[in-house]
mmCIF file with all atom_site columns, N, CA and C in Angstrom:
data_model
loop_
_atom_site.group_PDB
_atom_site.id
_atom_site.type_symbol
_atom_site.label_atom_id
_atom_site.label_alt_id
_atom_site.label_comp_id
_atom_site.label_asym_id
_atom_site.label_entity_id
_atom_site.label_seq_id
_atom_site.pdbx_PDB_ins_code
_atom_site.Cartn_x
_atom_site.Cartn_y
_atom_site.Cartn_z
_atom_site.occupancy
_atom_site.B_iso_or_equiv
_atom_site.pdbx_formal_charge
_atom_site.auth_seq_id
_atom_site.auth_comp_id
_atom_site.auth_asym_id
_atom_site.auth_atom_id
_atom_site.pdbx_PDB_model_num
ATOM 1   N N  . MET J 1 1  ? 0.772  -1.304 -0.081  1.00 0.00 ? 126 MET J N  1
ATOM 2   C CA . MET J 1 1  ? 0.289  -0.273 0.606   1.00 0.00 ? 126 MET J CA 1
ATOM 3   C C  . MET J 1 1  ? 0.803  1.086  -0.024  1.00 0.00 ? 126 MET J C  1
ATOM 4   N N  . ALA J 1 2  ? 1.767  1.446  0.777   1.00 0.00 ? 127 ALA J N  1
ATOM 5   C CA . ALA J 1 2  ? 2.732  2.780  1.151   1.00 0.00 ? 127 ALA J CA 1
ATOM 6   C C  . ALA J 1 2  ? 3.210  2.750  -0.547  1.00 0.00 ? 127 ALA J C  1
ATOM 7   N N  . GLN J 1 3  ? 3.721  1.448  -0.782  1.00 0.00 ? 128 GLN J N  1
ATOM 8   C CA . GLN J 1 3  ? 4.547  1.755  -2.377  1.00 0.00 ? 128 GLN J CA 1
ATOM 9   C C  . GLN J 1 3  ? 3.904  2.587  -3.576  1.00 0.00 ? 128 GLN J C  1
ATOM 10  N N  . GLY J 1 4  ? 2.605  2.062  -3.426  1.00 0.00 ? 129 GLY J N  1
ATOM 11  C CA . GLY J 1 4  ? 1.700  2.926  -4.403  1.00 0.00 ? 129 GLY J CA 1
ATOM 12  C C  . GLY J 1 4  ? 1.210  4.353  -3.718  1.00 0.00 ? 129 GLY J C  1
ATOM 13  N N  . GLY J 1 5  ? 1.254  4.449  -2.954  1.00 0.00 ? 130 GLY J N  1
ATOM 14  C CA . GLY J 1 5  ? 1.051  5.905  -2.586  1.00 0.00 ? 130 GLY J CA 1
ATOM 15  C C  . GLY J 1 5  ? 2.214  6.795  -3.027  1.00 0.00 ? 130 GLY J C  1
ATOM 16  N N  . ALA J 1 6  ? 3.236  6.151  -2.900  1.00 0.00 ? 131 ALA J N  1
ATOM 17  C CA . ALA J 1 6  ? 4.651  6.737  -3.126  1.00 0.00 ? 131 ALA J CA 1
ATOM 18  C C  . ALA J 1 6  ? 4.849  6.854  -4.352  1.00 0.00 ? 131 ALA J C  1
ATOM 19  N N  . THR J 1 7  ? 4.669  5.489  -5.240  1.00 0.00 ? 132 THR J N  1
ATOM 20  C CA . THR J 1 7  ? 4.845  5.998  -6.497  1.00 0.00 ? 132 THR J CA 1
ATOM 21  C C  . THR J 1 7  ? 3.929  7.368  -7.568  1.00 0.00 ? 132 THR J C  1
ATOM 22  N N  . GLU J 1 8  ? 2.515  7.049  -6.749  1.00 0.00 ? 133 GLU J N  1
ATOM 23  C CA . GLU J 1 8  ? 1.563  8.480  -7.185  1.00 0.00 ? 133 GLU J CA 1
ATOM 24  C C  . GLU J 1 8  ? 2.627  9.516  -7.059  1.00 0.00 ? 133 GLU J C  1
ATOM 25  N N  . LEU J 1 9  ? 3.198  9.655  -5.736  1.00 0.00 ? 134 LEU J N  1
ATOM 26  C CA . LEU J 1 9  ? 3.613  10.682 -5.173  1.00 0.00 ? 134 LEU J CA 1
ATOM 27  C C  . LEU J 1 9  ? 4.731  11.407 -6.356  1.00 0.00 ? 134 LEU J C  1
ATOM 28  N N  . SER J 1 10 ? 5.789  10.283 -6.143  1.00 0.00 ? 135 SER J N  1
ATOM 29  C CA . SER J 1 10 ? 6.745  10.326 -7.110  1.00 0.00 ? 135 SER J CA 1
ATOM 30  C C  . SER J 1 10 ? 6.258  11.016 -8.804  1.00 0.00 ? 135 SER J C  1
ATOM 31  N N  . ARG J 1 11 ? 5.276  9.959  -9.261  1.00 0.00 ? 136 ARG J N  1
ATOM 32  C CA . ARG J 1 11 ? 4.704  10.844 -10.462 1.00 0.00 ? 136 ARG J CA 1
ATOM 33  C C  . ARG J 1 11 ? 4.522  12.045 -10.793 1.00 0.00 ? 136 ARG J C  1
ATOM 34  N N  . ALA J 1 12 ? 3.913  12.334 -9.399  1.00 0.00 ? 137 ALA J N  1
ATOM 35  C CA . ALA J 1 12 ? 3.189  14.023 -9.799  1.00 0.00 ? 137 ALA J CA 1
ATOM 36  C C  . ALA J 1 12 ? 4.070  14.835 -9.620  1.00 0.00 ? 137 ALA J C  1
ATOM 37  N N  . HIS J 1 13 ? 5.432  14.406 -8.510  1.00 0.00 ? 138 HIS J N  1
ATOM 38  C CA . HIS J 1 13 ? 6.209  15.289 -8.653  1.00 0.00 ? 138 HIS J CA 1
ATOM 39  C C  . HIS J 1 13 ? 7.196  15.097 -10.017 1.00 0.00 ? 138 HIS J C  1
ATOM 40  N N  . TRP J 1 14 ? 7.143  14.521 -10.799 1.00 0.00 ? 139 TRP J N  1
ATOM 41  C CA . TRP J 1 14 ? 8.059  14.306 -12.568 1.00 0.00 ? 139 TRP J CA 1
ATOM 42  C C  . TRP J 1 14 ? 7.093  15.162 -12.952 1.00 0.00 ? 139 TRP J C  1
ATOM 43  N N  . HIS J 1 15 ? 6.185  14.925 -13.017 1.00 0.00 ? 140 HIS J N  1
ATOM 44  C CA . HIS J 1 15 ? 4.724  16.018 -13.946 1.00 0.00 ? 140 HIS J CA 1
ATOM 45  C C  . HIS J 1 15 ? 5.285  17.388 -13.180 1.00 0.00 ? 140 HIS J C  1
ATOM 46  N N  . ARG J 1 16 ? 5.201  17.680 -12.264 1.00 0.00 ? 141 ARG J N  1
ATOM 47  C CA . ARG J 1 16 ? 5.554  18.945 -12.150 1.00 0.00 ? 141 ARG J CA 1
ATOM 48  C C  . ARG J 1 16 ? 7.061  19.328 -12.904 1.00 0.00 ? 141 ARG J C  1
ATOM 49  N N  . ARG J 1 17 ? 7.973  18.766 -12.286 1.00 0.00 ? 142 ARG J N  1
ATOM 50  C CA . ARG J 1 17 ? 8.739  18.777 -12.912 1.00 0.00 ? 142 ARG J CA 1
ATOM 51  C C  . ARG J 1 17 ? 9.046  18.848 -14.497 1.00 0.00 ? 142 ARG J C  1
ATOM 52  N N  . VAL J 1 18 ? 8.521  18.389 -15.009 1.00 0.00 ? 143 VAL J N  1
ATOM 53  C CA . VAL J 1 18 ? 8.447  18.444 -16.456 1.00 0.00 ? 143 VAL J CA 1
ATOM 54  C C  . VAL J 1 18 ? 7.795  19.813 -16.848 1.00 0.00 ? 143 VAL J C  1
ATOM 55  N N  . TRP J 1 19 ? 6.618  20.039 -16.100 1.00 0.00 ? 144 TRP J N  1
ATOM 56  C CA . TRP J 1 19 ? 5.751  21.447 -16.524 1.00 0.00 ? 144 TRP J CA 1
ATOM 57  C C  . TRP J 1 19 ? 6.371  22.663 -16.039 1.00 0.00 ? 144 TRP J C  1
ATOM 58  N N  . LYS J 1 20 ? 7.302  22.524 -15.119 1.00 0.00 ? 145 LYS J N  1
ATOM 59  C CA . LYS J 1 20 ? 8.496  23.829 -15.347 1.00 0.00 ? 145 LYS J CA 1
ATOM 60  C C  . LYS J 1 20 ? 9.453  23.900 -16.117 1.00 0.00 ? 145 LYS J C  1
ATOM 61  N N  . ILE J 1 21 ? 9.839  23.194 -17.149 1.00 0.00 ? 146 ILE J N  1
ATOM 62  C CA . ILE J 1 21 ? 10.519 23.439 -17.957 1.00 0.00 ? 146 ILE J CA 1
ATOM 63  C C  . ILE J 1 21 ? 9.620  23.545 -19.087 1.00 0.00 ? 146 ILE J C  1
ATOM 64  N N  . ALA J 1 22 ? 8.230  22.670 -19.184 1.00 0.00 ? 147 ALA J N  1
ATOM 65  C CA . ALA J 1 22 ? 7.869  22.619 -20.628 1.00 0.00 ? 147 ALA J CA 1
ATOM 66  C C  . ALA J 1 22 ? 7.183  24.174 -20.375 1.00 0.00 ? 147 ALA J C  1
ATOM 67  N N  . LEU J 1 23 ? 6.401  24.464 -19.838 1.00 0.00 ? 148 LEU J N  1
ATOM 68  C CA . LEU J 1 23 ? 5.766  25.941 -19.952 1.00 0.00 ? 148 LEU J CA 1
ATOM 69  C C  . LEU J 1 23 ? 6.462  27.286 -20.281 1.00 0.00 ? 148 LEU J C  1
ATOM 70  N N  . PRO J 1 24 ? 7.798  27.609 -19.886 1.00 0.00 ? 149 PRO J N  1
ATOM 71  C CA . PRO J 1 24 ? 8.392  28.709 -20.846 1.00 0.00 ? 149 PRO J CA 1
ATOM 72  C C  . PRO J 1 24 ? 8.671  28.429 -21.908 1.00 0.00 ? 149 PRO J C  1
ATOM 73  N N  . ILE J 1 25 ? 8.963  27.081 -22.434 1.00 0.00 ? 150 ILE J N  1
ATOM 74  C CA . ILE J 1 25 ? 9.877  26.676 -23.621 1.00 0.00 ? 150 ILE J CA 1
ATOM 75  C C  . ILE J 1 25 ? 8.070  26.944 -24.789 1.00 0.00 ? 150 ILE J C  1
ATOM 76  N N  . MET J 1 26 ? 6.640  26.251 -24.247 1.00 0.00 ? 151 MET J N  1
ATOM 77  C CA . MET J 1 26 ? 5.527  26.487 -24.640 1.00 0.00 ? 151 MET J CA 1
ATOM 78  C C  . MET J 1 26 ? 4.903  27.742 -25.306 1.00 0.00 ? 151 MET J C  1
ATOM 79  N N  . LEU J 1 27 ? 5.363  29.143 -24.269 1.00 0.00 ? 152 LEU J N  1
ATOM 80  C CA . LEU J 1 27 ? 4.721  30.541 -24.244 1.00 0.00 ? 152 LEU J CA 1
ATOM 81  C C  . LEU J 1 27 ? 5.716  30.520 -25.302 1.00 0.00 ? 152 LEU J C  1
ATOM 82  N N  . SER J 1 28 ? 6.892  30.615 -25.545 1.00 0.00 ? 153 SER J N  1
ATOM 83  C CA . SER J 1 28 ? 7.950  31.144 -26.328 1.00 0.00 ? 153 SER J CA 1
ATOM 84  C C  . SER J 1 28 ? 7.640  30.872 -27.840 1.00 0.00 ? 153 SER J C  1
ATOM 85  N N  . ASN J 1 29 ? 7.396  29.512 -27.658 1.00 0.00 ? 154 ASN J N  1
ATOM 86  C CA . ASN J 1 29 ? 6.876  28.768 -28.923 1.00 0.00 ? 154 ASN J CA 1
ATOM 87  C C  . ASN J 1 29 ? 5.623  29.585 -29.343 1.00 0.00 ? 154 ASN J C  1
ATOM 88  N N  . LEU J 1 30 ? 4.428  30.156 -28.384 1.00 0.00 ? 155 LEU J N  1
ATOM 89  C CA . LEU J 1 30 ? 3.343  30.671 -28.662 1.00 0.00 ? 155 LEU J CA 1
ATOM 90  C C  . LEU J 1 30 ? 3.513  32.187 -29.235 1.00 0.00 ? 155 LEU J C  1
ATOM 91  N N  . THR J 1 31 ? 4.224  33.016 -28.316 1.00 0.00 ? 156 THR J N  1
ATOM 92  C CA . THR J 1 31 ? 4.968  33.903 -29.097 1.00 0.00 ? 156 THR J CA 1
ATOM 93  C C  . THR J 1 31 ? 5.806  34.482 -30.165 1.00 0.00 ? 156 THR J C  1
ATOM 94  N N  . LEU J 1 32 ? 6.613  34.223 -30.428 1.00 0.00 ? 157 LEU J N  1
ATOM 95  C CA . LEU J 1 32 ? 7.805  33.949 -31.656 1.00 0.00 ? 157 LEU J CA 1
ATOM 96  C C  . LEU J 1 32 ? 6.644  34.364 -33.021 1.00 0.00 ? 157 LEU J C  1
ATOM 97  N N  . PRO J 1 33 ? 5.816  33.703 -33.384 1.00 0.00 ? 158 PRO J N  1
ATOM 98  C CA . PRO J 1 33 ? 4.898  34.311 -34.406 1.00 0.00 ? 158 PRO J CA 1
ATOM 99  C C  . PRO J 1 33 ? 4.820  35.795 -34.472 1.00 0.00 ? 158 PRO J C  1
ATOM 100 N N  . ILE J 1 34 ? 4.153  36.272 -32.914 1.00 0.00 ? 159 ILE J N  1
ATOM 101 C CA . ILE J 1 34 ? 3.890  37.705 -32.750 1.00 0.00 ? 159 ILE J CA 1
ATOM 102 C C  . ILE J 1 34 ? 5.063  38.152 -32.761 1.00 0.00 ? 159 ILE J C  1
ATOM 103 N N  . VAL J 1 35 ? 5.784  38.512 -32.305 1.00 0.00 ? 160 VAL J N  1
ATOM 104 C CA . VAL J 1 35 ? 7.246  38.996 -32.665 1.00 0.00 ? 160 VAL J CA 1
ATOM 105 C C  . VAL J 1 35 ? 7.750  39.426 -34.013 1.00 0.00 ? 160 VAL J C  1
ATOM 106 N N  . GLY J 1 36 ? 7.370  37.986 -34.518 1.00 0.00 ? 161 GLY J N  1
ATOM 107 C CA . GLY J 1 36 ? 8.089  37.967 -36.301 1.00 0.00 ? 161 GLY J CA 1
ATOM 108 C C  . GLY J 1 36 ? 7.019  39.084 -36.935 1.00 0.00 ? 161 GLY J C  1
ATOM 109 N N  . ALA J 1 37 ? 5.254  39.188 -36.647 1.00 0.00 ? 162 ALA J N  1
ATOM 110 C CA . ALA J 1 37 ? 4.448  39.505 -36.962 1.00 0.00 ? 162 ALA J CA 1
ATOM 111 C C  . ALA J 1 37 ? 4.810  41.125 -36.776 1.00 0.00 ? 162 ALA J C  1
ATOM 112 N N  . VAL J 1 38 ? 5.034  41.373 -35.660 1.00 0.00 ? 163 VAL J N  1
ATOM 113 C CA . VAL J 1 38 ? 5.523  42.953 -35.102 1.00 0.00 ? 163 VAL J CA 1
ATOM 114 C C  . VAL J 1 38 ? 6.989  43.720 -36.103 1.00 0.00 ? 163 VAL J C  1
ATOM 115 N N  . ASP J 1 39 ? 7.915  42.512 -36.245 1.00 0.00 ? 164 ASP J N  1
ATOM 116 C CA . ASP J 1 39 ? 8.632  43.146 -37.146 1.00 0.00 ? 164 ASP J CA 1
ATOM 117 C C  . ASP J 1 39 ? 8.565  43.420 -38.350 1.00 0.00 ? 164 ASP J C  1
ATOM 118 N N  . THR J 1 40 ? 7.549  42.380 -38.900 1.00 0.00 ? 165 THR J N  1
ATOM 119 C CA . THR J 1 40 ? 7.359  42.899 -40.156 1.00 0.00 ? 165 THR J CA 1
ATOM 120 C C  . THR J 1 40 ? 6.524  44.292 -40.417 1.00 0.00 ? 165 THR J C  1
ATOM 121 N N  . ALA J 1 41 ? 5.791  44.090 -39.477 1.00 0.00 ? 166 ALA J N  1
ATOM 122 C CA . ALA J 1 41 ? 4.659  45.466 -39.285 1.00 0.00 ? 166 ALA J CA 1
ATOM 123 C C  . ALA J 1 41 ? 5.581  46.554 -39.507 1.00 0.00 ? 166 ALA J C  1
ATOM 124 N N  . MET J 1 42 ? 6.532  46.920 -38.185 1.00 0.00 ? 167 MET J N  1
ATOM 125 C CA . MET J 1 42 ? 7.352  48.129 -38.262 1.00 0.00 ? 167 MET J CA 1
ATOM 126 C C  . MET J 1 42 ? 8.420  48.116 -39.449 1.00 0.00 ? 167 MET J C  1
ATOM 127 N N  . ALA J 1 43 ? 8.956  47.265 -40.051 1.00 0.00 ? 168 ALA J N  1
ATOM 128 C CA . ALA J 1 43 ? 9.856  47.158 -41.415 1.00 0.00 ? 168 ALA J CA 1
ATOM 129 C C  . ALA J 1 43 ? 8.351  47.632 -42.656 1.00 0.00 ? 168 ALA J C  1
ATOM 130 N N  . GLY J 1 44 ? 7.531  47.017 -42.287 1.00 0.00 ? 169 GLY J N  1
ATOM 131 C CA . GLY J 1 44 ? 6.593  47.914 -43.681 1.00 0.00 ? 169 GLY J CA 1
ATOM 132 C C  . GLY J 1 44 ? 6.709  49.280 -43.591 1.00 0.00 ? 169 GLY J C  1
ATOM 133 N N  . HIS J 1 45 ? 6.232  49.942 -42.203 1.00 0.00 ? 170 HIS J N  1
ATOM 134 C CA . HIS J 1 45 ? 6.275  51.204 -42.458 1.00 0.00 ? 170 HIS J CA 1
ATOM 135 C C  . HIS J 1 45 ? 7.403  52.284 -42.493 1.00 0.00 ? 170 HIS J C  1
ATOM 136 N N  . LEU J 1 46 ? 8.603  51.122 -42.462 1.00 0.00 ? 171 LEU J N  1
ATOM 137 C CA . LEU J 1 46 ? 10.056 52.010 -42.491 1.00 0.00 ? 171 LEU J CA 1
ATOM 138 C C  . LEU J 1 46 ? 10.146 53.208 -43.805 1.00 0.00 ? 171 LEU J C  1
ATOM 139 N N  . PRO J 1 47 ? 10.837 54.032 -44.282 1.00 0.00 ? 172 PRO J N  1
ATOM 140 C CA . PRO J 1 47 ? 10.348 55.254 -45.706 1.00 0.00 ? 172 PRO J CA 1
ATOM 141 C C  . PRO J 1 47 ? 11.175 54.498 -47.116 1.00 0.00 ? 172 PRO J C  1
ATOM 142 N N  . GLY J 1 48 ? 12.214 54.051 -47.055 1.00 0.00 ? 173 GLY J N  1
ATOM 143 C CA . GLY J 1 48 ? 12.567 53.721 -48.056 1.00 0.00 ? 173 GLY J CA 1
ATOM 144 C C  . GLY J 1 48 ? 13.602 52.355 -47.830 1.00 0.00 ? 173 GLY J C  1
ATOM 145 N N  . PRO J 1 49 ? 13.962 51.756 -48.871 1.00 0.00 ? 174 PRO J N  1
ATOM 146 C CA . PRO J 1 49 ? 14.488 50.482 -49.064 1.00 0.00 ? 174 PRO J CA 1
ATOM 147 C C  . PRO J 1 49 ? 15.520 50.534 -48.577 1.00 0.00 ? 174 PRO J C  1
ATOM 148 N N  . GLU J 1 50 ? 16.123 51.627 -48.424 1.00 0.00 ? 175 GLU J N  1
ATOM 149 C CA . GLU J 1 50 ? 17.666 51.568 -47.630 1.00 0.00 ? 175 GLU J CA 1
ATOM 150 C C  . GLU J 1 50 ? 17.495 51.022 -46.272 1.00 0.00 ? 175 GLU J C  1
ATOM 151 N N  . TYR J 1 51 ? 16.463 51.573 -45.864 1.00 0.00 ? 176 TYR J N  1
ATOM 152 C CA . TYR J 1 51 ? 16.203 51.044 -44.638 1.00 0.00 ? 176 TYR J CA 1
ATOM 153 C C  . TYR J 1 51 ? 15.937 49.595 -44.195 1.00 0.00 ? 176 TYR J C  1
ATOM 154 N N  . LEU J 1 52 ? 15.534 49.142 -44.987 1.00 0.00 ? 177 LEU J N  1
ATOM 155 C CA . LEU J 1 52 ? 15.080 47.173 -44.807 1.00 0.00 ? 177 LEU J CA 1
ATOM 156 C C  . LEU J 1 52 ? 16.320 46.899 -44.991 1.00 0.00 ? 177 LEU J C  1
ATOM 157 N N  . GLY J 1 53 ? 17.202 47.418 -45.758 1.00 0.00 ? 178 GLY J N  1
ATOM 158 C CA . GLY J 1 53 ? 18.813 46.260 -46.095 1.00 0.00 ? 178 GLY J CA 1
ATOM 159 C C  . GLY J 1 53 ? 19.211 46.393 -44.392 1.00 0.00 ? 178 GLY J C  1
ATOM 160 N N  . GLY J 1 54 ? 19.378 47.386 -43.841 1.00 0.00 ? 179 GLY J N  1
ATOM 161 C CA . GLY J 1 54 ? 19.717 47.359 -42.258 1.00 0.00 ? 179 GLY J CA 1
ATOM 162 C C  . GLY J 1 54 ? 19.193 46.106 -41.605 1.00 0.00 ? 179 GLY J C  1
ATOM 163 N N  . VAL J 1 55 ? 17.927 45.989 -41.864 1.00 0.00 ? 180 VAL J N  1
ATOM 164 C CA . VAL J 1 55 ? 17.001 45.071 -41.063 1.00 0.00 ? 180 VAL J CA 1
ATOM 165 C C  . VAL J 1 55 ? 17.437 43.281 -41.152 1.00 0.00 ? 180 VAL J C  1
#
């Protein structure tokens, strides 16, 4: 009986550890397209082609 409870506790511990690593990575992957869209929008508002060469 005690071993079954320890296994569940251990499993919950590992799930927490995985989520601690996975959540920031997931957020980063979700926000990367937004950053790309903002970069594209900002580059589209630059006045001339010589400015786009620097980007």
